[in-house]
CSV table of C-alpha atoms in Angstrom, one decimal:
chain,number,residue,atom,x,y,z
A,13,MET,CA,135.8,153.6,-52.1
A,14,MET,CA,138.8,152.0,-50.6
A,15,ASN,CA,141.5,152.0,-53.2
A,16,LYS,CA,142.7,154.3,-55.9
A,17,LYS,CA,141.2,152.3,-58.7
A,18,GLU,CA,137.7,152.5,-57.3
A,19,ILE,CA,138.1,156.2,-56.6
A,20,LEU,CA,139.2,157.0,-60.1
A,21,LYS,CA,136.4,154.9,-61.5
A,22,LEU,CA,133.9,157.1,-59.5
A,23,ALA,CA,135.7,160.2,-60.8
A,24,LYS,CA,134.8,159.6,-64.4
A,25,GLY,CA,133.5,162.7,-66.1
A,26,PHE,CA,135.0,165.1,-63.6
A,27,ARG,CA,136.7,168.3,-64.8
A,28,GLY,CA,140.4,168.7,-65.2
A,29,ARG,CA,142.8,166.8,-63.0
A,30,ALA,CA,140.1,165.6,-60.7
A,31,LYS,CA,139.5,162.7,-63.0
A,32,ASN,CA,143.1,161.7,-63.4
A,33,CYS,CA,145.1,162.5,-60.3
A,34,ILE,CA,144.3,160.6,-57.2
A,35,ARG,CA,145.0,163.4,-54.7
A,36,ILE,CA,142.5,165.7,-56.3
A,37,ALA,CA,140.1,163.0,-57.3
A,38,ARG,CA,139.8,161.7,-53.8
A,39,GLU,CA,138.6,165.1,-52.5
A,40,ARG,CA,136.2,165.6,-55.4
A,41,VAL,CA,134.8,162.1,-55.1
A,42,GLU,CA,134.2,162.5,-51.4
A,43,LYS,CA,132.4,165.7,-52.1
A,44,ALA,CA,130.4,164.0,-54.8
A,45,LEU,CA,129.3,161.2,-52.5
A,46,GLN,CA,128.3,163.7,-49.9
A,47,TYR,CA,126.2,165.5,-52.4
A,48,SER,CA,124.6,162.2,-53.5
A,49,TYR,CA,123.7,161.4,-49.9
A,50,ARG,CA,122.1,164.8,-49.5
A,51,ASP,CA,120.4,164.7,-52.8
A,52,ARG,CA,118.8,161.3,-52.5
A,53,ARG,CA,116.7,163.1,-49.9
A,54,THR,CA,116.1,166.2,-51.9
A,55,LYS,CA,115.2,164.2,-54.9
A,56,LYS,CA,112.1,163.0,-53.2
A,57,ARG,CA,111.1,166.6,-52.4
A,58,ASP,CA,111.9,167.8,-56.0
A,59,MET,CA,109.9,165.1,-57.5
A,60,ARG,CA,106.9,165.8,-55.4
A,61,SER,CA,107.1,169.4,-56.3
A,62,LEU,CA,107.3,168.5,-60.0
A,63,TRP,CA,104.3,166.3,-59.8
A,64,ILE,CA,102.3,169.0,-58.0
A,65,GLN,CA,103.2,171.5,-60.7
A,66,ARG,CA,102.0,169.1,-63.4
A,67,VAL,CA,98.8,168.3,-61.7
A,68,SER,CA,98.2,172.0,-61.1
A,69,ALA,CA,98.7,172.7,-64.8
A,70,GLY,CA,96.4,169.9,-65.7
A,71,THR,CA,93.6,171.0,-63.4
A,72,ARG,CA,93.9,174.7,-64.4
A,73,GLN,CA,93.1,173.7,-68.0
A,74,HIS,CA,89.8,172.7,-66.5
A,75,ASN,CA,89.6,175.9,-64.4
A,76,VAL,CA,90.2,174.2,-61.1
A,77,HIS,CA,93.0,175.1,-58.7
A,78,TYR,CA,95.3,172.4,-57.5
A,79,GLY,CA,94.4,173.0,-53.8
A,80,HIS,CA,90.7,172.7,-54.5
A,81,PHE,CA,91.3,169.7,-56.6
A,82,MET,CA,93.2,167.8,-53.9
A,83,HIS,CA,90.7,168.8,-51.3
A,84,GLY,CA,87.9,167.4,-53.4
A,85,LEU,CA,89.8,164.2,-54.0
A,86,LYS,CA,90.4,163.7,-50.3
A,87,LYS,CA,86.8,164.3,-49.5
A,88,GLU,CA,85.8,161.6,-51.9
A,89,ASN,CA,88.4,159.3,-50.4
A,90,ILE,CA,90.3,158.8,-53.6
A,91,GLN,CA,93.8,157.9,-52.6
A,92,LEU,CA,95.8,158.3,-55.8
A,93,ASN,CA,99.1,159.9,-55.1
A,94,ARG,CA,100.6,162.8,-56.9
A,95,LYS,CA,103.0,160.8,-59.0
A,96,VAL,CA,100.2,158.8,-60.5
A,97,LEU,CA,98.0,161.9,-60.8
A,98,SER,CA,100.7,163.7,-62.8
A,99,GLU,CA,101.1,160.7,-65.1
A,100,ILE,CA,97.3,160.5,-65.7
A,101,SER,CA,97.1,164.2,-66.3
A,102,MET,CA,99.7,163.8,-69.0
A,103,HIS,CA,98.6,160.7,-70.8
A,104,GLU,CA,95.1,159.9,-69.9
A,105,PRO,CA,93.3,163.2,-70.4
A,106,PHE,CA,89.8,161.8,-70.2
A,107,SER,CA,90.4,159.9,-67.0
A,108,PHE,CA,91.9,163.1,-65.6
A,109,LYS,CA,88.8,165.1,-66.6
A,110,ALA,CA,86.7,162.5,-64.8
A,111,LEU,CA,88.7,163.0,-61.7
A,112,VAL,CA,88.5,166.8,-62.0
A,113,ASP,CA,84.7,166.5,-62.3
A,114,ILE,CA,84.5,164.4,-59.2
A,115,SER,CA,86.5,166.8,-57.3
A,116,ARG,CA,84.5,169.8,-58.6
A,117,GLU,CA,81.3,168.2,-57.3
A,118,ALA,CA,82.8,167.4,-53.9
A,119,PHE,CA,84.2,170.9,-53.3
A,120,PRO,CA,81.7,173.7,-53.9
A,121,GLY,CA,84.4,176.4,-53.9
A,122,ASN,CA,85.3,175.3,-57.4
A,123,ARG,CA,82.2,176.9,-58.8
A,124,HIS,CA,83.4,180.4,-58.4
A,125,ILE,CA,86.4,180.7,-60.7
A,126,TYR,CA,87.6,184.2,-61.4
A,127,HIS,CA,89.6,184.4,-64.6
A,128,ARG,CA,92.5,186.7,-64.5
A,129,PRO,CA,92.6,189.1,-67.5
A,130,ARG,CA,95.3,187.6,-69.7
A,131,LYS,CA,98.2,189.9,-70.5
A,132,VAL,CA,98.2,191.1,-74.1
A,133,ASP,CA,101.4,191.5,-76.0
A,134,MET,CA,101.6,195.2,-76.8
A,135,SER,CA,104.5,195.1,-79.2
A,136,SER,CA,102.4,194.2,-82.1
A,137,MET,CA,100.2,197.2,-81.7
A,138,ASP,CA,100.9,200.5,-83.4
A,139,ALA,CA,102.6,203.2,-81.3
B,22,MET,CA,95.2,168.1,-73.6
B,23,ALA,CA,94.7,165.5,-76.2
B,24,SER,CA,92.2,166.2,-78.9
B,25,THR,CA,88.8,164.8,-78.4
B,26,SER,CA,89.3,162.4,-81.3
B,27,SER,CA,92.2,160.6,-79.5
B,28,THR,CA,91.2,157.8,-77.3
B,29,LEU,CA,92.3,157.1,-73.8
B,30,PHE,CA,95.1,155.0,-75.2
B,31,SER,CA,96.2,157.7,-77.6
B,32,LEU,CA,99.4,155.8,-78.1
B,33,CYS,CA,100.4,152.7,-76.3
B,34,SER,CA,103.8,153.9,-77.3
B,35,SER,CA,103.7,157.4,-75.9
B,36,PHE,CA,102.2,156.0,-72.7
B,37,SER,CA,105.0,153.5,-72.5
B,38,ALA,CA,107.6,156.1,-73.2
B,39,HIS,CA,106.7,157.7,-69.9
B,40,CYS,CA,105.6,154.6,-68.1
B,41,LYS,CA,108.4,153.4,-65.9
B,42,ILE,CA,107.9,149.7,-66.5
B,43,SER,CA,109.6,147.6,-69.0
B,44,PRO,CA,107.9,145.7,-71.8
B,45,THR,CA,107.9,142.1,-72.8
B,46,PRO,CA,111.2,141.4,-74.5
B,47,SER,CA,110.3,140.5,-78.0
B,48,LEU,CA,110.9,136.9,-78.7
B,49,SER,CA,112.6,136.7,-82.1
B,50,LYS,CA,113.9,140.2,-82.7
B,51,PRO,CA,117.6,140.8,-82.2
B,52,LEU,CA,116.9,144.5,-82.3
B,53,SER,CA,116.0,146.2,-79.0
B,54,PHE,CA,114.3,149.5,-78.7
B,55,THR,CA,115.0,151.6,-75.7
B,56,LYS,CA,113.6,155.0,-75.3
B,57,PRO,CA,115.5,157.2,-72.8
B,58,ASN,CA,112.9,157.8,-70.2
B,59,PHE,CA,113.2,161.2,-68.7
B,60,ALA,CA,111.0,160.4,-65.8
B,61,SER,CA,112.8,157.2,-65.0
B,62,SER,CA,115.6,159.1,-63.2
B,63,PHE,CA,113.0,161.1,-61.4
B,64,LYS,CA,110.6,158.7,-60.1
B,65,LEU,CA,111.5,157.8,-56.7
B,66,PRO,CA,111.5,155.6,-54.7
B,67,GLN,CA,110.4,153.4,-57.6
B,68,LYS,CA,113.3,151.5,-59.3
B,69,LEU,CA,112.8,151.7,-63.0
B,70,ALA,CA,114.0,149.9,-66.0
B,71,PHE,CA,114.3,151.5,-69.3
B,72,SER,CA,111.0,151.5,-71.1
B,73,SER,CA,111.0,150.2,-74.5
B,74,SER,CA,107.9,149.6,-76.6
B,75,PRO,CA,107.8,146.7,-79.0
B,76,SER,CA,104.4,147.9,-80.0
B,77,LEU,CA,105.5,151.3,-81.2
B,78,PRO,CA,108.1,150.7,-83.8
B,79,GLN,CA,106.0,148.0,-85.5
B,80,SER,CA,106.3,149.9,-88.7
B,81,ALA,CA,109.9,150.6,-88.0
B,82,THR,CA,110.9,147.0,-87.3
B,83,VAL,CA,109.4,145.5,-90.3
B,84,PRO,CA,111.4,147.5,-92.9
B,85,LYS,CA,114.6,146.9,-90.8
B,86,VAL,CA,114.1,143.1,-90.8
B,87,SER,CA,113.4,143.1,-94.5
B,88,GLU,CA,116.3,145.2,-95.3
B,89,ILE,CA,118.7,142.9,-93.5
B,90,ASP,CA,117.3,139.8,-95.0
B,91,ALA,CA,116.3,140.9,-98.5
B,92,PRO,CA,119.7,141.1,-100.2
B,93,ALA,CA,120.8,137.8,-98.8
B,94,VAL,CA,117.5,135.9,-99.3
B,95,ALA,CA,115.1,135.5,-102.2
B,96,GLU,CA,112.0,137.7,-102.2
B,97,PRO,CA,109.4,135.2,-101.1
B,98,ALA,CA,111.5,134.4,-98.0
B,99,ALA,CA,111.8,138.1,-97.2
B,100,THR,CA,108.0,138.5,-97.2
B,101,GLN,CA,107.7,135.5,-95.0
B,102,ILE,CA,110.1,137.0,-92.5
B,103,VAL,CA,108.2,140.3,-92.5
B,104,GLU,CA,104.9,138.5,-91.8
B,105,VAL,CA,106.5,136.5,-89.0
B,106,ALA,CA,107.8,139.7,-87.4
B,107,LYS,CA,104.4,141.2,-87.5
B,108,GLU,CA,102.7,138.2,-86.0
B,109,ASP,CA,105.2,137.9,-83.2
B,110,GLU,CA,104.0,141.2,-81.7
B,111,PRO,CA,101.8,140.2,-78.8
B,112,LYS,CA,98.4,141.7,-78.9
B,113,ARG,CA,98.2,143.9,-75.8
B,114,GLU,CA,95.0,144.6,-74.0
B,115,GLU,CA,94.3,148.2,-74.0
B,116,ILE,CA,93.7,148.6,-70.3
B,117,PHE,CA,95.7,150.1,-67.5
B,118,ALA,CA,95.4,150.1,-63.7
B,119,VAL,CA,96.8,152.0,-60.8
B,120,VAL,CA,97.9,149.5,-58.2
B,121,MET,CA,99.4,149.9,-54.8
B,122,VAL,CA,102.3,147.6,-53.9
B,123,GLY,CA,104.8,147.8,-51.2
B,124,GLY,CA,103.5,151.2,-50.1
B,125,ARG,CA,103.9,152.7,-53.5
B,126,GLN,CA,101.5,153.2,-56.4
B,127,TYR,CA,102.3,152.1,-59.9
B,128,ILE,CA,100.6,152.4,-63.3
B,129,VAL,CA,100.4,149.0,-64.7
B,130,ILE,CA,99.6,147.5,-68.1
B,131,PRO,CA,99.4,143.8,-68.9
B,132,GLY,CA,102.5,142.3,-70.5
B,133,ARG,CA,105.0,144.6,-68.8
B,134,PHE,CA,107.2,144.0,-65.9
B,135,LEU,CA,107.7,146.1,-62.8
B,136,TYR,CA,110.2,146.3,-60.0
B,137,VAL,CA,108.5,146.4,-56.6
B,138,GLN,CA,109.7,146.1,-53.0
B,139,ARG,CA,110.7,142.6,-52.1
B,140,LEU,CA,107.7,140.4,-51.5
B,141,LYS,CA,108.5,138.1,-48.7
B,142,GLY,CA,107.3,134.5,-48.9
B,143,THR,CA,107.0,134.3,-52.6
B,144,ASN,CA,109.1,132.3,-55.0
B,145,VAL,CA,110.0,132.6,-58.6
B,146,ASN,CA,107.1,131.7,-61.0
B,147,ASP,CA,104.5,132.3,-58.3
B,148,LYS,CA,101.2,133.7,-59.4
B,149,ILE,CA,100.3,136.8,-57.5
B,150,ALA,CA,97.1,138.7,-57.1
B,151,LEU,CA,97.3,142.4,-56.3
B,152,ASN,CA,94.2,143.6,-54.6
B,153,LYS,CA,94.7,147.3,-54.0
B,154,VAL,CA,93.6,148.6,-57.3
B,155,LEU,CA,92.9,152.3,-57.2
B,156,LEU,CA,91.9,153.0,-60.7
B,157,VAL,CA,91.2,151.0,-63.9
B,158,GLY,CA,91.1,152.6,-67.3
B,159,THR,CA,90.1,151.2,-70.6
B,160,LYS,CA,89.7,152.9,-74.0
B,161,THR,CA,86.2,154.1,-73.3
B,162,THR,CA,85.7,154.0,-69.5
B,163,THR,CA,87.4,154.8,-66.3
B,164,TYR,CA,86.7,153.1,-63.0
B,165,ILE,CA,87.8,155.4,-60.2
B,166,GLY,CA,88.1,153.7,-56.9
B,167,LYS,CA,87.1,155.3,-53.6
B,168,PRO,CA,89.6,154.3,-52.5
B,169,VAL,CA,89.7,150.9,-54.1
B,170,VAL,CA,87.9,149.4,-57.1
B,171,THR,CA,86.0,146.6,-55.4
B,172,ASN,CA,86.8,143.1,-56.6
B,173,ALA,CA,89.3,144.3,-59.1
B,174,VAL,CA,92.4,142.2,-59.2
B,175,VAL,CA,95.7,142.6,-61.0
B,176,HIS,CA,97.2,139.2,-61.8
B,177,ALA,CA,101.0,139.0,-61.9
B,178,VAL,CA,103.8,136.4,-62.0
B,179,VAL,CA,106.9,136.8,-59.9
B,180,GLU,CA,109.8,136.7,-62.3
B,181,GLU,CA,112.9,137.4,-60.3
B,182,GLN,CA,113.9,138.3,-56.8
B,183,GLY,CA,117.0,140.4,-56.9
B,184,LEU,CA,118.7,143.5,-55.5
B,185,ASN,CA,118.7,147.0,-56.7
B,186,LYS,CA,121.8,148.7,-58.0
B,187,LYS,CA,124.3,149.5,-55.2
B,188,VAL,CA,124.1,152.9,-53.6
B,189,ILE,CA,127.1,154.2,-51.7
B,190,VAL,CA,126.2,155.8,-48.5
B,191,PHE,CA,129.1,158.0,-47.6
B,192,LYS,CA,129.0,160.0,-44.4
B,193,TYR,CA,131.6,162.7,-43.8
B,194,LYS,CA,132.1,165.4,-41.2
B,195,LYS,CA,134.8,167.9,-42.1
B,196,LYS,CA,137.7,168.6,-39.7
B,197,LYS,CA,136.5,165.9,-37.4
B,198,ASN,CA,138.1,162.9,-39.0
B,199,TYR,CA,134.7,161.2,-39.4
B,200,ARG,CA,134.2,159.1,-42.5
B,201,ARG,CA,131.8,156.2,-43.0
B,202,ASN,CA,131.5,154.3,-46.2
B,203,ILE,CA,128.6,151.9,-46.5
B,204,GLY,CA,127.2,150.2,-49.5
B,205,HIS,CA,123.5,149.4,-49.8
B,206,ARG,CA,121.5,147.2,-52.1
B,207,GLN,CA,117.8,147.2,-51.6
B,208,PRO,CA,116.1,143.9,-52.3
B,209,ASN,CA,113.4,144.0,-55.0
B,210,THR,CA,111.2,141.7,-56.9
B,211,ARG,CA,110.5,141.8,-60.5
B,212,VAL,CA,106.9,141.0,-61.3
B,213,ARG,CA,105.3,140.6,-64.7
B,214,ILE,CA,101.7,141.7,-65.1
B,215,THR,CA,99.5,139.2,-66.8
B,216,GLY,CA,96.0,140.6,-66.5
B,217,ILE,CA,93.5,142.9,-64.9
B,218,THR,CA,90.1,141.6,-64.0
B,219,GLY,CA,87.1,142.1,-61.8
B,220,PHE,CA,86.3,145.7,-62.4
B,221,GLU,CA,83.3,145.4,-64.6
B,222,ASN,CA,80.6,145.8,-62.0
B,223,TYR,CA,81.9,149.0,-60.6
B,224,PRO,CA,80.3,152.4,-61.4
B,225,ALA,CA,82.3,153.7,-64.2
B,226,VAL,CA,82.8,157.0,-66.0
B,227,THR,CA,82.5,156.7,-69.7
B,228,LEU,CA,83.9,158.7,-72.5
B,229,ASP,CA,80.4,160.0,-73.6
B,230,SER,CA,79.5,161.3,-70.2
B,231,ILE,CA,82.8,163.2,-70.0
B,232,ALA,CA,82.3,164.7,-73.5
B,233,LYS,CA,78.8,165.8,-72.5
B,234,SER,CA,79.9,167.5,-69.3
B,235,SER,CA,82.7,169.4,-71.0
C-alpha cells in the first residue's frame, strides 16, 4: 500500500470519489484494511456459529438438541469438528442419522423430548 | 433431509458443489465448469479452490461438444467425439472420508485435490499416507471412528508446494501516527487424493440398520 497506484487498485468498487480521488481513497482504503484485519478474526467466530446453527437444525429434525448431541459425541470420543458435522448434516443424511443415534445412546437425557406445541396460523380460520 | 430413496451419495455433483476441494481437471475438454461455492468464502482457515465437478455436467458437456463439432465435421466423426468425451470422464469411487491434516479436518474424495498446511520434508510427486481418518462413508455404510477409524489410510500425492494468496496485515492507531503495513503469504501444499483404504474391518453402520431404527 505504498504508492497511489496500489491504493487505487485496492479502492476498486468503492462508492463515489473514494474509488477515483487519491486523498479520499487513501482514507477509505486504510479503513477497509483495518476492517479486514478485524474481520479475519470475526470470520472464524461467525463460521463456527453458522456451523452450530446448521448442526442444530439437523439434529432437531431427529428430535435431539444440539447441546445433547455434542455431549453424546464427546462421551463417545468422536472428534469430528463442527465444520465437518455441518457438511455431513447437509449432504450425508444417513451418516448424520448414524451419528445422532450414537449420541442418543450415549446421553440418556435425549430420551425425554418435549415437543413444543407448534403455532398454528389463525389467518385462514373464520372470524 | 434427503428422501429415503436417495443414497448417501445423492449427487456427487451436489456434494462437490459444497465440498471445498477441487476436482481433477478434465483432460481433453476445453470447457471448464466452475460452480460458485458459497461456502468457499466461509470456510476458514481452510484455503479453498473453486469446486467444479466434471462428473455433474456429463449430460451438459456432451451436447456442447457435439454442437461445436457437428456443423464443421461429418456426422460419424461427431458421434465419435461424443463417445470420447464420455469415456474421458474418470470413474470416481463413491466414497468419502473425513481426514485430519495440519490440525484441520477435511472431507475428502478420491480424485480431487486439496490445499493443506505446508507439509515439511515432502517433495513434489511424493506419495503420502494420511492416517488420521475420522470417518469413512460409502454408498451403503458409514464407519464412524472413535476417534479414528483403525487402519484406515487415505493415500495422496503431493502436487505442488506453494503459497496462499497475499493477505495485507494493516495495523493502524488513530491520532497516534502508528501505521504498519505487512504482507503475508501462508505456505501451503496442494495434495491430490488417490484412494481410501483399510477401513473394511471396522464396525460399520449400514443403511438398513439406520432405516430400521428410524
